[in-house]
Amino acid sequence: MLRIRQATLSDTSAISALLQDLTRRFIAPDCSSEGAALLLQSMSDSAIAGYIQQANFDYLLGELDGELVAVVATRDNSHLYHLFVASHCQGRGYATQLFAEAKKRCLLRANTAIFTVNSSLYAQPLYQRLGFVAVGGQRNTQGIRDVPMQLVLKSQ
C-alpha cells in the first residue's frame, strides 16, 4: 500500500534523483539538449530544497516499504508542478492517489477549484485521465516541449 507523507529537506536528494532519472528517460527525448539541461537543473538537489522551503510549494511523497516511488508537488494551491512515479510502479494508480491527496490539500487551502499543469508530451494521457484538458497547443519554450492543461472541478 502506498504511504503518502509530507516531504522534508532530508528527502531532497532522493526526490531529485527520482525526478532526474524519469526526466532523462521520458521527457528529455522530446526537448532540445538545452531544454533538457534546463529541466534537469530545475530538479537538482538545490532547486528541490529551494522549492520545499517556499511557502507556496507543497511536496508529497509516495513510499512503498520505505522506498520513494512517487512525488507530487503543487505551487500556489493551483498549479501541478511535479507528478512523477518510478518506472517500475507506473500503471498502479499511484499518480491518481497522490494527485487526489494534493488536490484535497489545495482545496482546503482555498483553491478556486481550477488546477493547471504544463504537461510533458509523455504525461499528457495521464493528465487527461485525471480530468485535465489541453487549453493550448503544444509549446516549445527554451527547448522544452509541453502542453498547457487545465482541470476545472465541478461545483458540488
GROMACS .gro file of C-alpha atoms in nm:
model
  156
    1MET     CA    1   0.000   0.000   0.000
    2LEU     CA    2   0.128   0.344  -0.092
    3ARG     CA    3   0.221   0.555   0.210
    4ILE     CA    4   0.182   0.928   0.142
    5ARG     CA    5   0.371   1.180   0.354
    6GLN     CA    6   0.495   1.538   0.352
    7ALA     CA    7   0.843   1.587   0.205
    8THR     CA    8   1.119   1.733   0.421
    9LEU     CA    9   1.459   1.879   0.337
   10SER     CA   10   1.616   1.543   0.418
   11ASP     CA   11   1.426   1.399   0.117
   12THR     CA   12   1.581   1.644  -0.130
   13SER     CA   13   1.842   1.410  -0.282
   14ALA     CA   14   1.600   1.120  -0.323
   15ILE     CA   15   1.339   1.345  -0.485
   16SER     CA   16   1.595   1.495  -0.720
   17ALA     CA   17   1.731   1.153  -0.819
   18LEU     CA   18   1.384   1.017  -0.899
   19LEU     CA   19   1.277   1.324  -1.097
   20GLN     CA   20   1.601   1.348  -1.293
   21ASP     CA   21   1.603   0.978  -1.381
   22LEU     CA   22   1.245   0.988  -1.511
   23THR     CA   23   1.304   1.317  -1.692
   24ARG     CA   24   1.606   1.175  -1.874
   25ARG     CA   25   1.405   0.870  -1.981
   26PHE     CA   26   1.064   1.013  -2.068
   27ILE     CA   27   1.076   1.393  -2.108
   28ALA     CA   28   1.423   1.492  -2.229
   29PRO     CA   29   1.394   1.300  -2.558
   30ASP     CA   30   1.120   1.546  -2.664
   31CYS     CA   31   1.332   1.850  -2.573
   32SER     CA   32   1.638   2.015  -2.721
   33SER     CA   33   1.964   1.947  -2.537
   34GLU     CA   34   1.942   2.298  -2.391
   35GLY     CA   35   1.582   2.242  -2.280
   36ALA     CA   36   1.670   1.909  -2.120
   37ALA     CA   37   1.958   2.074  -1.933
   38LEU     CA   38   1.724   2.348  -1.805
   39LEU     CA   39   1.472   2.090  -1.686
   40LEU     CA   40   1.735   1.880  -1.512
   41GLN     CA   41   1.880   2.189  -1.341
   42SER     CA   42   1.530   2.277  -1.214
   43MET     CA   43   1.526   1.932  -1.050
   44SER     CA   44   1.871   1.949  -0.888
   45ASP     CA   45   1.914   1.892  -0.515
   46SER     CA   46   1.948   2.266  -0.453
   47ALA     CA   47   1.644   2.352  -0.665
   48ILE     CA   48   1.424   2.095  -0.489
   49ALA     CA   49   1.546   2.216  -0.148
   50GLY     CA   50   1.454   2.570  -0.250
   51TYR     CA   51   1.103   2.468  -0.355
   52ILE     CA   52   1.043   2.270  -0.034
   53GLN     CA   53   1.140   2.576   0.171
   54GLN     CA   54   0.898   2.807  -0.013
   55ALA     CA   55   0.557   2.850   0.146
   56ASN     CA   56   0.377   2.840  -0.190
   57PHE     CA   57   0.505   2.488  -0.276
   58ASP     CA   58   0.373   2.165  -0.125
   59TYR     CA   59   0.560   1.837  -0.183
   60LEU     CA   60   0.412   1.498  -0.100
   61LEU     CA   61   0.591   1.168  -0.136
   62GLY     CA   62   0.462   0.820  -0.207
   63GLU     CA   63   0.657   0.535  -0.049
   64LEU     CA   64   0.641   0.157  -0.066
   65ASP     CA   65   0.822  -0.024   0.214
   66GLY     CA   66   1.026   0.292   0.282
   67GLU     CA   67   1.129   0.336  -0.084
   68LEU     CA   68   1.043   0.665  -0.256
   69VAL     CA   69   0.840   0.572  -0.565
   70ALA     CA   70   0.633   0.885  -0.635
   71VAL     CA   71   0.639   1.262  -0.593
   72VAL     CA   72   0.372   1.527  -0.634
   73ALA     CA   73   0.425   1.900  -0.592
   74THR     CA   74   0.180   2.186  -0.619
   75ARG     CA   75   0.251   2.556  -0.638
   76ASP     CA   76   0.014   2.830  -0.522
   77ASN     CA   77  -0.254   2.568  -0.441
   78SER     CA   78  -0.349   2.555  -0.808
   79HIS     CA   79  -0.057   2.451  -1.030
   80LEU     CA   80   0.056   2.090  -1.051
   81TYR     CA   81   0.432   2.141  -1.060
   82HIS     CA   82   0.559   1.781  -1.043
   83LEU     CA   83   0.387   1.444  -1.066
   84PHE     CA   84   0.632   1.158  -1.111
   85VAL     CA   85   0.607   0.783  -1.046
   86ALA     CA   86   0.903   0.545  -1.067
   87SER     CA   87   0.902   0.339  -1.386
   88HIS     CA   88   0.857   0.007  -1.208
   89CYS     CA   89   0.549   0.144  -1.029
   90GLN     CA   90   0.370   0.313  -1.317
   91GLY     CA   91   0.022   0.189  -1.404
   92ARG     CA   92  -0.073   0.104  -1.044
   93GLY     CA   93  -0.279   0.415  -0.969
   94TYR     CA   94  -0.015   0.587  -0.757
   95ALA     CA   95  -0.023   0.909  -0.959
   96THR     CA   96  -0.400   0.920  -0.915
   97GLN     CA   97  -0.368   0.862  -0.539
   98LEU     CA   98  -0.101   1.128  -0.498
   99PHE     CA   99  -0.286   1.385  -0.705
  100ALA     CA  100  -0.608   1.319  -0.513
  101GLU     CA  101  -0.428   1.393  -0.185
  102ALA     CA  102  -0.255   1.701  -0.326
  103LYS     CA  103  -0.584   1.828  -0.470
  104LYS     CA  104  -0.759   1.779  -0.137
  105ARG     CA  105  -0.487   1.978   0.041
  106CYS     CA  106  -0.509   2.259  -0.215
  107LEU     CA  107  -0.887   2.280  -0.184
  108LEU     CA  108  -0.857   2.302   0.195
  109ARG     CA  109  -0.626   2.600   0.148
  110ALA     CA  110  -0.882   2.796  -0.060
  111ASN     CA  111  -0.816   2.686  -0.415
  112THR     CA  112  -1.086   2.805  -0.653
  113ALA     CA  113  -1.113   2.450  -0.792
  114ILE     CA  114  -0.906   2.521  -1.103
  115PHE     CA  115  -0.578   2.337  -1.150
  116THR     CA  116  -0.319   2.388  -1.422
  117VAL     CA  117  -0.026   2.180  -1.542
  118ASN     CA  118   0.235   2.216  -1.814
  119SER     CA  119   0.229   1.857  -1.930
  120SER     CA  120   0.519   1.680  -2.092
  121LEU     CA  121   0.421   1.505  -2.413
  122TYR     CA  122   0.475   1.171  -2.237
  123ALA     CA  123   0.243   1.254  -1.945
  124GLN     CA  124  -0.044   1.408  -2.142
  125PRO     CA  125  -0.254   1.086  -2.147
  126LEU     CA  126  -0.222   1.056  -1.768
  127TYR     CA  127  -0.339   1.413  -1.714
  128GLN     CA  128  -0.631   1.354  -1.949
  129ARG     CA  129  -0.731   1.052  -1.737
  130LEU     CA  130  -0.715   1.280  -1.429
  131GLY     CA  131  -0.962   1.516  -1.599
  132PHE     CA  132  -0.726   1.780  -1.739
  133VAL     CA  133  -0.792   1.921  -2.086
  134ALA     CA  134  -0.548   2.099  -2.315
  135VAL     CA  135  -0.601   2.475  -2.317
  136GLY     CA  136  -0.350   2.540  -2.590
  137GLY     CA  137  -0.140   2.361  -2.844
  138GLN     CA  138   0.199   2.210  -2.797
  139ARG     CA  139   0.459   2.470  -2.698
  140ASN     CA  140   0.834   2.487  -2.728
  141THR     CA  141   0.976   2.724  -2.467
  142GLN     CA  142   1.355   2.738  -2.438
  143GLY     CA  143   1.370   2.392  -2.593
  144ILE     CA  144   1.118   2.239  -2.352
  145ARG     CA  145   0.811   2.092  -2.522
  146ASP     CA  146   0.488   2.086  -2.324
  147VAL     CA  147   0.112   2.123  -2.346
  148PRO     CA  148  -0.072   2.364  -2.113
  149MET     CA  149  -0.364   2.186  -1.949
  150GLN     CA  150  -0.636   2.275  -1.701
  151LEU     CA  151  -0.872   2.091  -1.469
  152VAL     CA  152  -1.189   2.268  -1.362
  153LEU     CA  153  -1.366   2.085  -1.082
  154LYS     CA  154  -1.742   2.074  -1.096
  155SER     CA  155  -1.913   2.254  -0.810
  156GLN     CA  156  -2.083   2.024  -0.565
   0.00000   0.00000   0.00000
